C-alpha positions as protocol buffer text, in pm:
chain_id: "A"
residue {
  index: 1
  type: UNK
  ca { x: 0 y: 0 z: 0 }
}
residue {
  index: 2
  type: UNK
  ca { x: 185 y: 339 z: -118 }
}
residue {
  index: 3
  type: UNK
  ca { x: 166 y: 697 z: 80 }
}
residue {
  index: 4
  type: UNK
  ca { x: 37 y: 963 z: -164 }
}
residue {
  index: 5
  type: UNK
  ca { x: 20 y: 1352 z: -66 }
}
residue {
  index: 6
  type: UNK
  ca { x: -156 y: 1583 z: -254 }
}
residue {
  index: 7
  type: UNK
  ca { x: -94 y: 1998 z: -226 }
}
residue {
  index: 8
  type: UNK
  ca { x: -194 y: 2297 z: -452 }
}
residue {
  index: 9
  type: UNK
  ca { x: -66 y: 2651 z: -444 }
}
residue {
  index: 10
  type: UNK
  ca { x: -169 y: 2977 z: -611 }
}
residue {
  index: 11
  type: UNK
  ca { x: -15 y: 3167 z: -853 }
}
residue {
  index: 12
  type: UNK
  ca { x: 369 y: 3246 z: -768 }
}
residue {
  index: 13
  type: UNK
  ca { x: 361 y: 3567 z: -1010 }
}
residue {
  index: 14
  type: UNK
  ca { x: 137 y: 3747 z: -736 }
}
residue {
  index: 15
  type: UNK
  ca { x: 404 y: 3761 z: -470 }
}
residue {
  index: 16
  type: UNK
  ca { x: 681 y: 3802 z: -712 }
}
residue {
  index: 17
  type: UNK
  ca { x: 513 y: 4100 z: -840 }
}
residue {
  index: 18
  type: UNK
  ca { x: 499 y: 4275 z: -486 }
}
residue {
  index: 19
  type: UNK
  ca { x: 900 y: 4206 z: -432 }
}
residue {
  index: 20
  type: UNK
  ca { x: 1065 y: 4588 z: -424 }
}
residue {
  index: 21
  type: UNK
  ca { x: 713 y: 4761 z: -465 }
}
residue {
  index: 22
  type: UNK
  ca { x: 746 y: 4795 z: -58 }
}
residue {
  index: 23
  type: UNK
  ca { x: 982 y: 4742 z: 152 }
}
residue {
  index: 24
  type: UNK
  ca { x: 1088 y: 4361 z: 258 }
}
residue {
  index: 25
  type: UNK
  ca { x: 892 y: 4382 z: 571 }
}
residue {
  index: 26
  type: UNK
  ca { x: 614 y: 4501 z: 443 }
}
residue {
  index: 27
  type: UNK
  ca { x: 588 y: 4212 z: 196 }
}
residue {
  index: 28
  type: UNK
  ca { x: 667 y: 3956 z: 472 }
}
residue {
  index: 29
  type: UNK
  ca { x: 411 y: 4047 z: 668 }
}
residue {
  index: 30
  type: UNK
  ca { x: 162 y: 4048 z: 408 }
}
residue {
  index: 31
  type: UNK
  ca { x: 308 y: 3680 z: 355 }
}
residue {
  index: 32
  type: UNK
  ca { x: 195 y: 3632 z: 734 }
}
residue {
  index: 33
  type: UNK
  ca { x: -112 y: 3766 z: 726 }
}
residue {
  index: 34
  type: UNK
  ca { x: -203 y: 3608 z: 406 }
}
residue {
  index: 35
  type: UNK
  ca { x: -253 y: 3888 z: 157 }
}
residue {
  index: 36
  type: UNK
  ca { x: 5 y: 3766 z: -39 }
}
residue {
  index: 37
  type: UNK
  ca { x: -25 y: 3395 z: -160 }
}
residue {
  index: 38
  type: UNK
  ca { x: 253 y: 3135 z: -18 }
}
residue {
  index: 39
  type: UNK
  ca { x: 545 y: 3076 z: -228 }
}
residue {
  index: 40
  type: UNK
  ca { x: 486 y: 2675 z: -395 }
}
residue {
  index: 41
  type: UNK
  ca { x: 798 y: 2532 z: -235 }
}
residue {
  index: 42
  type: UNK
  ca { x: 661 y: 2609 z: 128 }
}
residue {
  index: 43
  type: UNK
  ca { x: 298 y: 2412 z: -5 }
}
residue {
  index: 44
  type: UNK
  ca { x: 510 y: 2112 z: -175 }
}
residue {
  index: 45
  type: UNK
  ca { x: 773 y: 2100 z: 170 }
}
residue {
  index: 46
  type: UNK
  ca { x: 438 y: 2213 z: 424 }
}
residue {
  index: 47
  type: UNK
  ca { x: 644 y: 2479 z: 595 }
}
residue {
  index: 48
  type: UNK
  ca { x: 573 y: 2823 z: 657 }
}
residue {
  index: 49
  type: UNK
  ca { x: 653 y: 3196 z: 801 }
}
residue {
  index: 50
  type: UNK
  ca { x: 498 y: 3213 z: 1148 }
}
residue {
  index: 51
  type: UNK
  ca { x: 663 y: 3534 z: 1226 }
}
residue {
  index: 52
  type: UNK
  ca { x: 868 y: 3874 z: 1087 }
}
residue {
  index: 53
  type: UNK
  ca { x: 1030 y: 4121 z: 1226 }
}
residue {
  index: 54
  type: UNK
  ca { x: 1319 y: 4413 z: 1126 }
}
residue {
  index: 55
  type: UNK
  ca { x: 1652 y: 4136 z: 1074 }
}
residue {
  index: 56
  type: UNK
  ca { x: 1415 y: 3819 z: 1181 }
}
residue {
  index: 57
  type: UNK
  ca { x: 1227 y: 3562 z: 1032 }
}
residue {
  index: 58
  type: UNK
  ca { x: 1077 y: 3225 z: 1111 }
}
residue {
  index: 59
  type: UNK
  ca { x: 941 y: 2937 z: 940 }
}
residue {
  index: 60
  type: UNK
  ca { x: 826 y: 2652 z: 1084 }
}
residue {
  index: 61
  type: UNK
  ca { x: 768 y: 2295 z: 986 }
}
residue {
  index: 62
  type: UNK
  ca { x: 580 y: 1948 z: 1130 }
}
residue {
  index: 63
  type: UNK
  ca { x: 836 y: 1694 z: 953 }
}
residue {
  index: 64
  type: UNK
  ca { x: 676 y: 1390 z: 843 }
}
residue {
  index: 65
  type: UNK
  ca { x: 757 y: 1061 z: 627 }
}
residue {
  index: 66
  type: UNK
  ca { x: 760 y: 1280 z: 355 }
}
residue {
  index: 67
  type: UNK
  ca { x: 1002 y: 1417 z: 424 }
}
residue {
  index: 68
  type: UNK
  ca { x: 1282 y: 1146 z: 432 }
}
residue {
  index: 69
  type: UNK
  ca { x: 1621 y: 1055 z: 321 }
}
residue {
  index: 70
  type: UNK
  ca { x: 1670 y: 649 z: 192 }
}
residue {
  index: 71
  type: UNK
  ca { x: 1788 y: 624 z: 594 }
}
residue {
  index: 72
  type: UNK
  ca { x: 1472 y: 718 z: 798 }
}
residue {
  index: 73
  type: UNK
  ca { x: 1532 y: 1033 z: 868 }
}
residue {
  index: 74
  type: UNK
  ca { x: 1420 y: 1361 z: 732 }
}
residue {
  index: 75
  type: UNK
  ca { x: 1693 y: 1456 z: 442 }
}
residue {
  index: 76
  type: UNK
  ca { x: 1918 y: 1757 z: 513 }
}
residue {
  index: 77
  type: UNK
  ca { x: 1777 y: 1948 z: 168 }
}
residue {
  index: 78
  type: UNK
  ca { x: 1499 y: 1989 z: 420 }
}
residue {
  index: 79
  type: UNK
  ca { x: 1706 y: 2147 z: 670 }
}
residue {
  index: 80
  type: UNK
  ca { x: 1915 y: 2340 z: 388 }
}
residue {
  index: 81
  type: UNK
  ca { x: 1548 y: 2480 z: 274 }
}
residue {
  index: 82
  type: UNK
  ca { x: 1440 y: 2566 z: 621 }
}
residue {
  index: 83
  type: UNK
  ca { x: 1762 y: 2742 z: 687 }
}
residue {
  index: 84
  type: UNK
  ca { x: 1815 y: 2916 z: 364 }
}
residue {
  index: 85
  type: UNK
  ca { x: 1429 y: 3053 z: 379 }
}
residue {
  index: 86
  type: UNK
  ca { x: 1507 y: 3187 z: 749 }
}
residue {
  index: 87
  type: UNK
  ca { x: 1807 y: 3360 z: 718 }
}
residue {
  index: 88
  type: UNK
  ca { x: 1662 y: 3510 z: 325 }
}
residue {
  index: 89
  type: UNK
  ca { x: 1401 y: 3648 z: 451 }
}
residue {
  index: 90
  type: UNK
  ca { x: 1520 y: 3804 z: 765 }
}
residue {
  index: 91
  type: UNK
  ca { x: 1777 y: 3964 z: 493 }
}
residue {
  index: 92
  type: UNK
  ca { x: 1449 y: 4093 z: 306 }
}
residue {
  index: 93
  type: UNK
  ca { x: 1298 y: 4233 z: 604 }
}
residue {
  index: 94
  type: UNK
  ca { x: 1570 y: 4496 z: 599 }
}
residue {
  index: 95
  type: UNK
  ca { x: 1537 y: 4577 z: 240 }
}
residue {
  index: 96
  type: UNK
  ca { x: 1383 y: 4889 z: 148 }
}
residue {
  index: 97
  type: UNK
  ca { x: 1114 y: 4904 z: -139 }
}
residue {
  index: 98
  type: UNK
  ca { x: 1288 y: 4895 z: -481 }
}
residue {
  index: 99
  type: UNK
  ca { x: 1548 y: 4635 z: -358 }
}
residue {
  index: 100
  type: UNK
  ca { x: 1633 y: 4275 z: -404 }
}
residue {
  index: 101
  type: UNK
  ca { x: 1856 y: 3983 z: -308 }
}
residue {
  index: 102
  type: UNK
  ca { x: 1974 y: 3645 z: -389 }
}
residue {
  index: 103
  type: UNK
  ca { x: 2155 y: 3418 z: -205 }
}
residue {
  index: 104
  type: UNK
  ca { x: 2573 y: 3360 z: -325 }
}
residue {
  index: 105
  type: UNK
  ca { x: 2621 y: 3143 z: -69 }
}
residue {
  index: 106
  type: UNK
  ca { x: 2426 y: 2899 z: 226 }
}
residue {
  index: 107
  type: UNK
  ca { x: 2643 y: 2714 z: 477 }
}
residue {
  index: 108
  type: UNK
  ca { x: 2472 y: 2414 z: 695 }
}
residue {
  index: 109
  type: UNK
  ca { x: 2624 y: 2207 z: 999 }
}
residue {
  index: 110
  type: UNK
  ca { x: 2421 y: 1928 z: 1021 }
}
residue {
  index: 111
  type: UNK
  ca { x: 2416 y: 1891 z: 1452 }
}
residue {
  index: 112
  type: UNK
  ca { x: 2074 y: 1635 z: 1523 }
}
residue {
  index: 113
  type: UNK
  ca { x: 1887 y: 1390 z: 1340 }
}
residue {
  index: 114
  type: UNK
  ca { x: 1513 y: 1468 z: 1286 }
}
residue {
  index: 115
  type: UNK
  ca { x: 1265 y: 1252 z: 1231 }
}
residue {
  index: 116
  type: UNK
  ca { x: 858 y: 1242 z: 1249 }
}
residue {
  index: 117
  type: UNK
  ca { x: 891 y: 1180 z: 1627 }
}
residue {
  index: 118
  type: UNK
  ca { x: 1029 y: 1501 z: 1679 }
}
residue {
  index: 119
  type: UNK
  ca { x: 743 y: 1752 z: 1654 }
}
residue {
  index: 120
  type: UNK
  ca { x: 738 y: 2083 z: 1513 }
}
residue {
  index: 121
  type: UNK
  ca { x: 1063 y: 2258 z: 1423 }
}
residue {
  index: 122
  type: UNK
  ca { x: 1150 y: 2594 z: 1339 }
}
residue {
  index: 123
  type: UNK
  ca { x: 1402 y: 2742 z: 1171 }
}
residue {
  index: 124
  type: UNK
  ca { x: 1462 y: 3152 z: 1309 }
}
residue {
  index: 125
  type: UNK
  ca { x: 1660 y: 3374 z: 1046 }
}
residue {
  index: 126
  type: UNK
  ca { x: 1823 y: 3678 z: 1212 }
}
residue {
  index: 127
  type: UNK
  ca { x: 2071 y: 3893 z: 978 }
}
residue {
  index: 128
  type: UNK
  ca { x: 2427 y: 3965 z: 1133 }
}
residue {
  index: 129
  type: UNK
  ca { x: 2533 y: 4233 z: 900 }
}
residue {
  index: 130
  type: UNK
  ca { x: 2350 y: 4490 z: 672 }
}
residue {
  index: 131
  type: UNK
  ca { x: 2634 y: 4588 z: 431 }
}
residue {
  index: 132
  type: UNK
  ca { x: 2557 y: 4846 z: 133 }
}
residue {
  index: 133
  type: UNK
  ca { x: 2610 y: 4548 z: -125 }
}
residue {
  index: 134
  type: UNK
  ca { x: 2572 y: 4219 z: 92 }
}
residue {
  index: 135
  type: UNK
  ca { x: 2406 y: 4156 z: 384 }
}
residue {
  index: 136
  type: UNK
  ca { x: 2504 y: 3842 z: 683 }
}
residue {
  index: 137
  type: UNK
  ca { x: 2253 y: 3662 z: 789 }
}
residue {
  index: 138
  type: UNK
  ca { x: 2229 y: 3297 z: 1006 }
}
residue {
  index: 139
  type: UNK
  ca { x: 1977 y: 3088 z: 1090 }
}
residue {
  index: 140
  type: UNK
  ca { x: 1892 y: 2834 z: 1350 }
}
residue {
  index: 141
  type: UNK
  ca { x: 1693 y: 2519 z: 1312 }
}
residue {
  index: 142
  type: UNK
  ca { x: 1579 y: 2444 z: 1665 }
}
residue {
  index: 143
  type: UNK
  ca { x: 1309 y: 2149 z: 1805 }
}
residue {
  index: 144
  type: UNK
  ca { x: 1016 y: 2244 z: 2064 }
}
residue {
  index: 145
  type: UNK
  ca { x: 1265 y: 2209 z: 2342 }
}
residue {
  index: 146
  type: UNK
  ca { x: 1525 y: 2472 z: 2214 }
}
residue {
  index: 147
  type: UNK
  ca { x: 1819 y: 2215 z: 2120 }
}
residue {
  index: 148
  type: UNK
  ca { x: 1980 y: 2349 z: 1808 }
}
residue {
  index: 149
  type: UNK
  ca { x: 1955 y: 2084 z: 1497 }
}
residue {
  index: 150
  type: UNK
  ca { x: 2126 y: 2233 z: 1248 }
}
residue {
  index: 151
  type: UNK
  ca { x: 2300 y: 2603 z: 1200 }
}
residue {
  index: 152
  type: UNK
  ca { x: 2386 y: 2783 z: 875 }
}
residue {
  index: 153
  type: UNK
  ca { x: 2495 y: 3134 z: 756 }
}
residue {
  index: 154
  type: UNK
  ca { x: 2430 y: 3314 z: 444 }
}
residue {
  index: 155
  type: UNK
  ca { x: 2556 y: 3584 z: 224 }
}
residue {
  index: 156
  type: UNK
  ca { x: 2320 y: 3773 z: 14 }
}
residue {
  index: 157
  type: UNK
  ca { x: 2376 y: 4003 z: -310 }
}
residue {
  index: 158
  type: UNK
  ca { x: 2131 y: 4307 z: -251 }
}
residue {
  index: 159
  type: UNK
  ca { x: 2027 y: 4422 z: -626 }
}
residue {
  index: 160
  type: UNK
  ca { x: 1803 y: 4712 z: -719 }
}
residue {
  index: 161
  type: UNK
  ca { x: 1538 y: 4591 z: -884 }
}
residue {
  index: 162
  type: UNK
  ca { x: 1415 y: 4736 z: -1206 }
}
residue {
  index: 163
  type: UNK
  ca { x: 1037 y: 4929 z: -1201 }
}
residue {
  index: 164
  type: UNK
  ca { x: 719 y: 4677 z: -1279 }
}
C-alpha cells in the first residue's frame, strides 16, 4: 500500500510582483497575514513563516515521512530549505522598497537527526550584517525544546530591482 500527498498553491507571479514595490517587511508580513499567496515550495515542503520582524524571520515545519532521506530520517535538503528561507528572509525584512537579493552562498552544519517523532521545528533567520552590497545573515533550526539541529549562515547580493 503506497503513501500519496496531494498539495496545490496559487499563482507564484502574485508575490513576485509585490517584491521591491514595498519594503521587505512590508511584503513579509503580508506573507503572514495572508494577503500575499505562499510561495509553492513552502505548499510542496508544508512549511511556513509564522513570524517577521526588522533582521528576523521564522518558518516553521511538522516533519513527516515525507520528508525522508533512503535512511529514515528527514533529508538535510529539508534542513538546507528551512535554513536558507530563514536567514533570506530576515535579509528581506531589511530591504527597502525597490530592492532585491539572492543568495551567493548557504552554509549548513548538520548537529541532530530529525525525524517524524520530533514535533514541530523551526528554523529563526536573524541577519548579522547589513552591508551596502551584501548583507550576513544565520539561521537556526531548533526542536520544541530549544536544542539546536542544524546552524547555517548566508551571504546575500542586494540588487536594485528594475520598475514593474
Amino acid at each position: 500500500m503506497g503513501r500519496t500527498r496531494t498539495y496545490d498553491w496559487e499563482d507564484p507571479s502574485v508575490s513576485a510582483g509585490a517584491v521591491g514595490a514595498a519594503t521587505g517587511l512590508e511584503m513579509l508580513r503580508d506573507l503572514v497575514a495572508g494577503r500575499l499567496p505562499s510561495p509553492p515550495i513552502s505548499r510542496m515542503m508544508g512549511f511556513r513563516i509564522t513570524e517577521v520582524d526588522v533582521g528576523r524571520a521564522v518558518f516553521t515545519l511538522e516533519p513527516g515521512e515525507e520528508h525522508y532521506n533512503p535512511i529514515g530520517s528527514v533529508h538535510g535538503g529539508v534542513y538546507a530549505t528551512l535554513l536558507d528561507s530563514a536567514a533570506g528572509c530576515a535579509v528581506h525584512s531589511v530591504l527597502p522598497a525597490g530592492v532585491g537579493y539572492t543568495s551567493l552562498d548557504l552554509n549548513v552544519k548538520f548537529l541532530r537527526t530529525i525525524t517524524a517523532e520530533t514535533g514541530t521545528v523551526r528554523a529563526v533567520g536573524t541577519v548579522l550584517k547589513n552591508g551596502r552590497t551584501t548583507c550576513l545573515a544565520q539561521a537556526e533550526l531548533l526542536d520544541e525544546e530549544d536544542h539546536l539541529l542544524a546552524h547555517a549562515t548566508s551571504t546575500c547580493l542586494l540588487v536594485p530591482l528594475k520598475p514593474r
